[in-house]
Amino acid sequence: MADKLWGGRFREPSAAAFERFSESFGYDRRLALAEIRGSRAHAQGLAAAGVLDADEARQIETAFDRLEAEFQAAVPEPQPGVEDVHTYVFQRLEALAPAAARKLQTGRSRNEQVALDLRLYLIEQQPRLELGVRGLVQALAAFAHRHAEVIIPGYTHLQRAQPVSLGHHALAYAEMLLRDAGRLRDAYARLSVSPLGSGALAGTPYNLDRKAAAHQLGLKDITQNSLDAVSDRDFAIELVFVLSLLGVHLSRWAEDWILYSSSEFGWLVLGDAYATGSSLMPQKKNPDALELIRGKSARQIGNLTQLLVLLKGLPLAYNRDLQEDKEPVFDAVDTAAACLEIAAGVVATTGVDAARAARAASDPALLATDLADVLVAAGVPFHEAHQAVGAIVSRALEEGRDFREFTAAEVAACAPQLAGKALDAAAWRALTPAVSLARRDVVGGTAVAQVQERARKLLL
Ligand code: ARG
């Protein structure tokens, strides 16, 4: 039992099945670099406190230099029988600097180490996530700028509602992603806290300068309660929540684009690079990339749920249950990064069938609201205008006609309340989807100029 960090009080070996059940090195090995960074900070603290002499501290530094280079080149391979990353790094250090290594665990516990490692690992992932979000925002903004003038039907209740710019639709998702980016920054602000010095649960009895250790690790603050410090996983849950919400945003986007690239809608044309075929049906081009992005959101919600349930009934302080936090956290980060990368590729390679879009957007019913606005301009109160247009549209639908062609007599027949109003027949006939867009020239509106301006701002 010499290979364990805790074998002294045990007379019999662990059951082999239990050892396999209990080991986490298969997945926490990706914390190896974080473990070294945290251990270096602890070693310096021990040296300053006089627990390690200068020579021992140097030996540890030199050994860690070597291990760090090795782990940077490749994440350590799984090692059957190694309990966790803390044990592994200790064993490797012990082989290089035995006497000094055996002092390194003075005044610290794996309970604080693992809490620290997870924080350091997640901080390291921040650029990957931020760049991923930014890359997708850029791709959407570029798409929006290219296609600001393409008009599609906008929907509410998945029923045709009013014409909107295809670029405006794409930018709606860019806005969600920008909020996700803000939430990521918020989560990261709370993550930058060092638990070092918490010991197993009660704090360390050695004279360790906690602030100096945090500073050395680039962390902004230190934890204020050792019981909380070793059992808190809020920082991970918060980050995984942000990634779940991001996943939900991507899923909604994927759903829209799956619909819009189907024959029934048809104004998006997916690039071959992100579509797949059917082994049976030769004609098929399937939006698998989008479907997987939509599907991965389930996995993200699962990761978040797993963490919340894991924490829910835990008594203070550390409990081994917490080992189960790592896989969902790692998976959430990897999944988010992969979805962002693929989504940006899909956006960059998707083409537009402007003629299909124009055909769908030319449905005159989409202009019913604008028609009511023309009546309002002639002094009709909106409520009356709404009712009159409802009657006009209903008749047009019945007869399969375009209401813009109705004569004054036909209008009067279906909407007697308009009698005597000086209606602007020219404005009525001039209504088009493009006019409808241009009328919404307000910040956040779908006018082409507004869409282009917002897209340009996001492209900077
Ligand atoms: N491998 C554990 C984890 O991931 C950390 C070790 C603490 N183990 C313990 N028995 N106190 O949470």
PDB file of N, CA, C and O and ligand atoms in Angstrom, residues 6 22 24 27-28 83-86 109-111 114 233 318-326, ligand 1:
ATOM      1  N   TRP A   6      -2.616   7.143   1.401  1.00  0.00           N
ATOM      2  CA  TRP A   6      -3.303   7.034   2.690  1.00  0.00           C
ATOM      3  C   TRP A   6      -3.242   5.628   3.280  1.00  0.00           C
ATOM      4  O   TRP A   6      -4.054   5.279   4.134  1.00  0.00           O
ATOM      5  N   SER A  22     -13.163   3.035  -7.792  1.00  0.00           N
ATOM      6  CA  SER A  22     -12.860   4.276  -7.090  1.00  0.00           C
ATOM      7  C   SER A  22     -11.908   5.185  -7.861  1.00  0.00           C
ATOM      8  O   SER A  22     -11.840   6.382  -7.621  1.00  0.00           O
ATOM      9  N   SER A  24     -10.103   7.642 -10.402  1.00  0.00           N
ATOM     10  CA  SER A  24     -10.563   8.726 -11.278  1.00  0.00           C
ATOM     11  C   SER A  24      -9.469   9.165 -12.243  1.00  0.00           C
ATOM     12  O   SER A  24      -9.669  10.088 -13.019  1.00  0.00           O
ATOM     13  N   TYR A  27      -9.943   9.972 -15.991  1.00  0.00           N
ATOM     14  CA  TYR A  27     -10.433  11.258 -16.508  1.00  0.00           C
ATOM     15  C   TYR A  27      -9.814  12.472 -15.827  1.00  0.00           C
ATOM     16  O   TYR A  27      -9.660  13.515 -16.437  1.00  0.00           O
ATOM     17  N   ASP A  28      -9.399  12.344 -14.549  1.00  0.00           N
ATOM     18  CA  ASP A  28      -8.848  13.569 -13.933  1.00  0.00           C
ATOM     19  C   ASP A  28      -7.382  13.786 -14.314  1.00  0.00           C
ATOM     20  O   ASP A  28      -6.783  14.789 -13.941  1.00  0.00           O
ATOM     21  N   GLU A  83      -4.813   5.866  -8.280  1.00  0.00           N
ATOM     22  CA  GLU A  83      -6.119   6.297  -7.811  1.00  0.00           C
ATOM     23  C   GLU A  83      -6.597   7.578  -8.501  1.00  0.00           C
ATOM     24  O   GLU A  83      -7.705   7.648  -9.010  1.00  0.00           O
ATOM     25  N   ASP A  84      -5.750   8.591  -8.458  1.00  0.00           N
ATOM     26  CA  ASP A  84      -6.186   9.860  -9.056  1.00  0.00           C
ATOM     27  C   ASP A  84      -4.975  10.687  -9.471  1.00  0.00           C
ATOM     28  O   ASP A  84      -3.822  10.272  -9.281  1.00  0.00           O
ATOM     29  N   VAL A  85      -5.241  11.840 -10.015  1.00  0.00           N
ATOM     30  CA  VAL A  85      -4.161  12.678 -10.544  1.00  0.00           C
ATOM     31  C   VAL A  85      -3.220  13.141  -9.440  1.00  0.00           C
ATOM     32  O   VAL A  85      -2.009  13.293  -9.660  1.00  0.00           O
ATOM     33  N   HIS A  86      -3.744  13.288  -8.221  1.00  0.00           N
ATOM     34  CA  HIS A  86      -2.890  13.743  -7.105  1.00  0.00           C
ATOM     35  C   HIS A  86      -1.878  12.647  -6.752  1.00  0.00           C
ATOM     36  O   HIS A  86      -0.708  12.920  -6.521  1.00  0.00           O
ATOM     37  N   SER A 109      -4.342  18.942   1.731  1.00  0.00           N
ATOM     38  CA  SER A 109      -5.185  17.771   1.510  1.00  0.00           C
ATOM     39  C   SER A 109      -5.609  17.729   0.051  1.00  0.00           C
ATOM     40  O   SER A 109      -5.726  18.770  -0.601  1.00  0.00           O
ATOM     41  N   ARG A 110      -5.883  16.524  -0.415  1.00  0.00           N
ATOM     42  CA  ARG A 110      -6.394  16.414  -1.778  1.00  0.00           C
ATOM     43  C   ARG A 110      -7.738  17.129  -1.918  1.00  0.00           C
ATOM     44  O   ARG A 110      -8.133  17.506  -3.010  1.00  0.00           O
ATOM     45  N   ASN A 111      -8.429  17.280  -0.765  1.00  0.00           N
ATOM     46  CA  ASN A 111      -9.735  17.936  -0.846  1.00  0.00           C
ATOM     47  C   ASN A 111      -9.613  19.371  -1.347  1.00  0.00           C
ATOM     48  O   ASN A 111     -10.429  19.849  -2.135  1.00  0.00           O
ATOM     49  N   VAL A 114      -8.031  19.258  -5.166  1.00  0.00           N
ATOM     50  CA  VAL A 114      -8.927  18.982  -6.285  1.00  0.00           C
ATOM     51  C   VAL A 114      -9.814  20.195  -6.569  1.00  0.00           C
ATOM     52  O   VAL A 114     -10.103  20.519  -7.730  1.00  0.00           O
ATOM     53  N   ARG A 233     -18.818  23.665  -5.178  1.00  0.00           N
ATOM     54  CA  ARG A 233     -18.653  23.469  -6.625  1.00  0.00           C
ATOM     55  C   ARG A 233     -19.547  24.451  -7.388  1.00  0.00           C
ATOM     56  O   ARG A 233     -19.831  24.259  -8.562  1.00  0.00           O
ATOM     57  N   TYR A 318     -16.025  17.971   2.518  1.00  0.00           N
ATOM     58  CA  TYR A 318     -15.764  17.148   1.339  1.00  0.00           C
ATOM     59  C   TYR A 318     -16.425  15.775   1.479  1.00  0.00           C
ATOM     60  O   TYR A 318     -16.443  15.179   2.548  1.00  0.00           O
ATOM     61  N   ASN A 319     -16.988  15.295   0.395  1.00  0.00           N
ATOM     62  CA  ASN A 319     -17.476  13.919   0.294  1.00  0.00           C
ATOM     63  C   ASN A 319     -17.008  13.357  -1.036  1.00  0.00           C
ATOM     64  O   ASN A 319     -16.906  14.093  -2.023  1.00  0.00           O
ATOM     65  N   ARG A 320     -16.780  12.078  -1.058  1.00  0.00           N
ATOM     66  CA  ARG A 320     -16.210  11.483  -2.264  1.00  0.00           C
ATOM     67  C   ARG A 320     -17.141  11.592  -3.466  1.00  0.00           C
ATOM     68  O   ARG A 320     -16.707  11.505  -4.619  1.00  0.00           O
ATOM     69  N   ASP A 321     -18.430  11.788  -3.177  1.00  0.00           N
ATOM     70  CA  ASP A 321     -19.369  12.025  -4.284  1.00  0.00           C
ATOM     71  C   ASP A 321     -18.811  13.068  -5.254  1.00  0.00           C
ATOM     72  O   ASP A 321     -19.071  13.016  -6.448  1.00  0.00           O
ATOM     73  N   LEU A 322     -18.074  14.008  -4.675  1.00  0.00           N
ATOM     74  CA  LEU A 322     -17.614  15.147  -5.477  1.00  0.00           C
ATOM     75  C   LEU A 322     -16.693  14.720  -6.621  1.00  0.00           C
ATOM     76  O   LEU A 322     -16.505  15.474  -7.573  1.00  0.00           O
ATOM     77  N   GLN A 323     -16.146  13.541  -6.522  1.00  0.00           N
ATOM     78  CA  GLN A 323     -15.322  13.052  -7.628  1.00  0.00           C
ATOM     79  C   GLN A 323     -16.159  12.932  -8.911  1.00  0.00           C
ATOM     80  O   GLN A 323     -15.621  12.998 -10.009  1.00  0.00           O
ATOM     81  N   GLU A 324     -17.458  12.761  -8.720  1.00  0.00           N
ATOM     82  CA  GLU A 324     -18.354  12.615  -9.873  1.00  0.00           C
ATOM     83  C   GLU A 324     -18.635  13.954 -10.568  1.00  0.00           C
ATOM     84  O   GLU A 324     -19.429  14.019 -11.491  1.00  0.00           O
ATOM     85  N   ASP A 325     -18.019  15.014 -10.068  1.00  0.00           N
ATOM     86  CA  ASP A 325     -18.263  16.320 -10.702  1.00  0.00           C
ATOM     87  C   ASP A 325     -17.465  16.481 -11.992  1.00  0.00           C
ATOM     88  O   ASP A 325     -17.844  17.242 -12.866  1.00  0.00           O
ATOM     89  N   LYS A 326     -16.341  15.768 -12.093  1.00  0.00           N
ATOM     90  CA  LYS A 326     -15.392  16.117 -13.148  1.00  0.00           C
ATOM     91  C   LYS A 326     -15.868  15.772 -14.546  1.00  0.00           C
ATOM     92  O   LYS A 326     -15.762  16.583 -15.464  1.00  0.00           O
TER      93      LYS A 326
HETATM   94  N1  ARG B   1     -10.158  12.104  -6.395  1.00  0.00           N
HETATM   95  C1  ARG B   1     -10.915  12.907  -5.480  1.00  0.00           C
HETATM   96  C2  ARG B   1     -11.902  13.794  -6.224  1.00  0.00           C
HETATM   97  O1  ARG B   1     -11.855  13.875  -7.381  1.00  0.00           O
HETATM   98  C3  ARG B   1     -10.022  13.792  -4.683  1.00  0.00           C
HETATM   99  C4  ARG B   1      -9.372  13.057  -3.599  1.00  0.00           C
HETATM  100  C5  ARG B   1      -9.978  13.288  -2.289  1.00  0.00           C
HETATM  101  N2  ARG B   1     -10.287  12.003  -1.792  1.00  0.00           N
HETATM  102  C6  ARG B   1     -10.548  11.728  -0.537  1.00  0.00           C
HETATM  103  N3  ARG B   1     -10.808  10.515  -0.247  1.00  0.00           N
HETATM  104  N4  ARG B   1     -10.547  12.648   0.386  1.00  0.00           N
HETATM  105  O2  ARG B   1     -12.726  14.416  -5.613  1.00  0.00           O
END
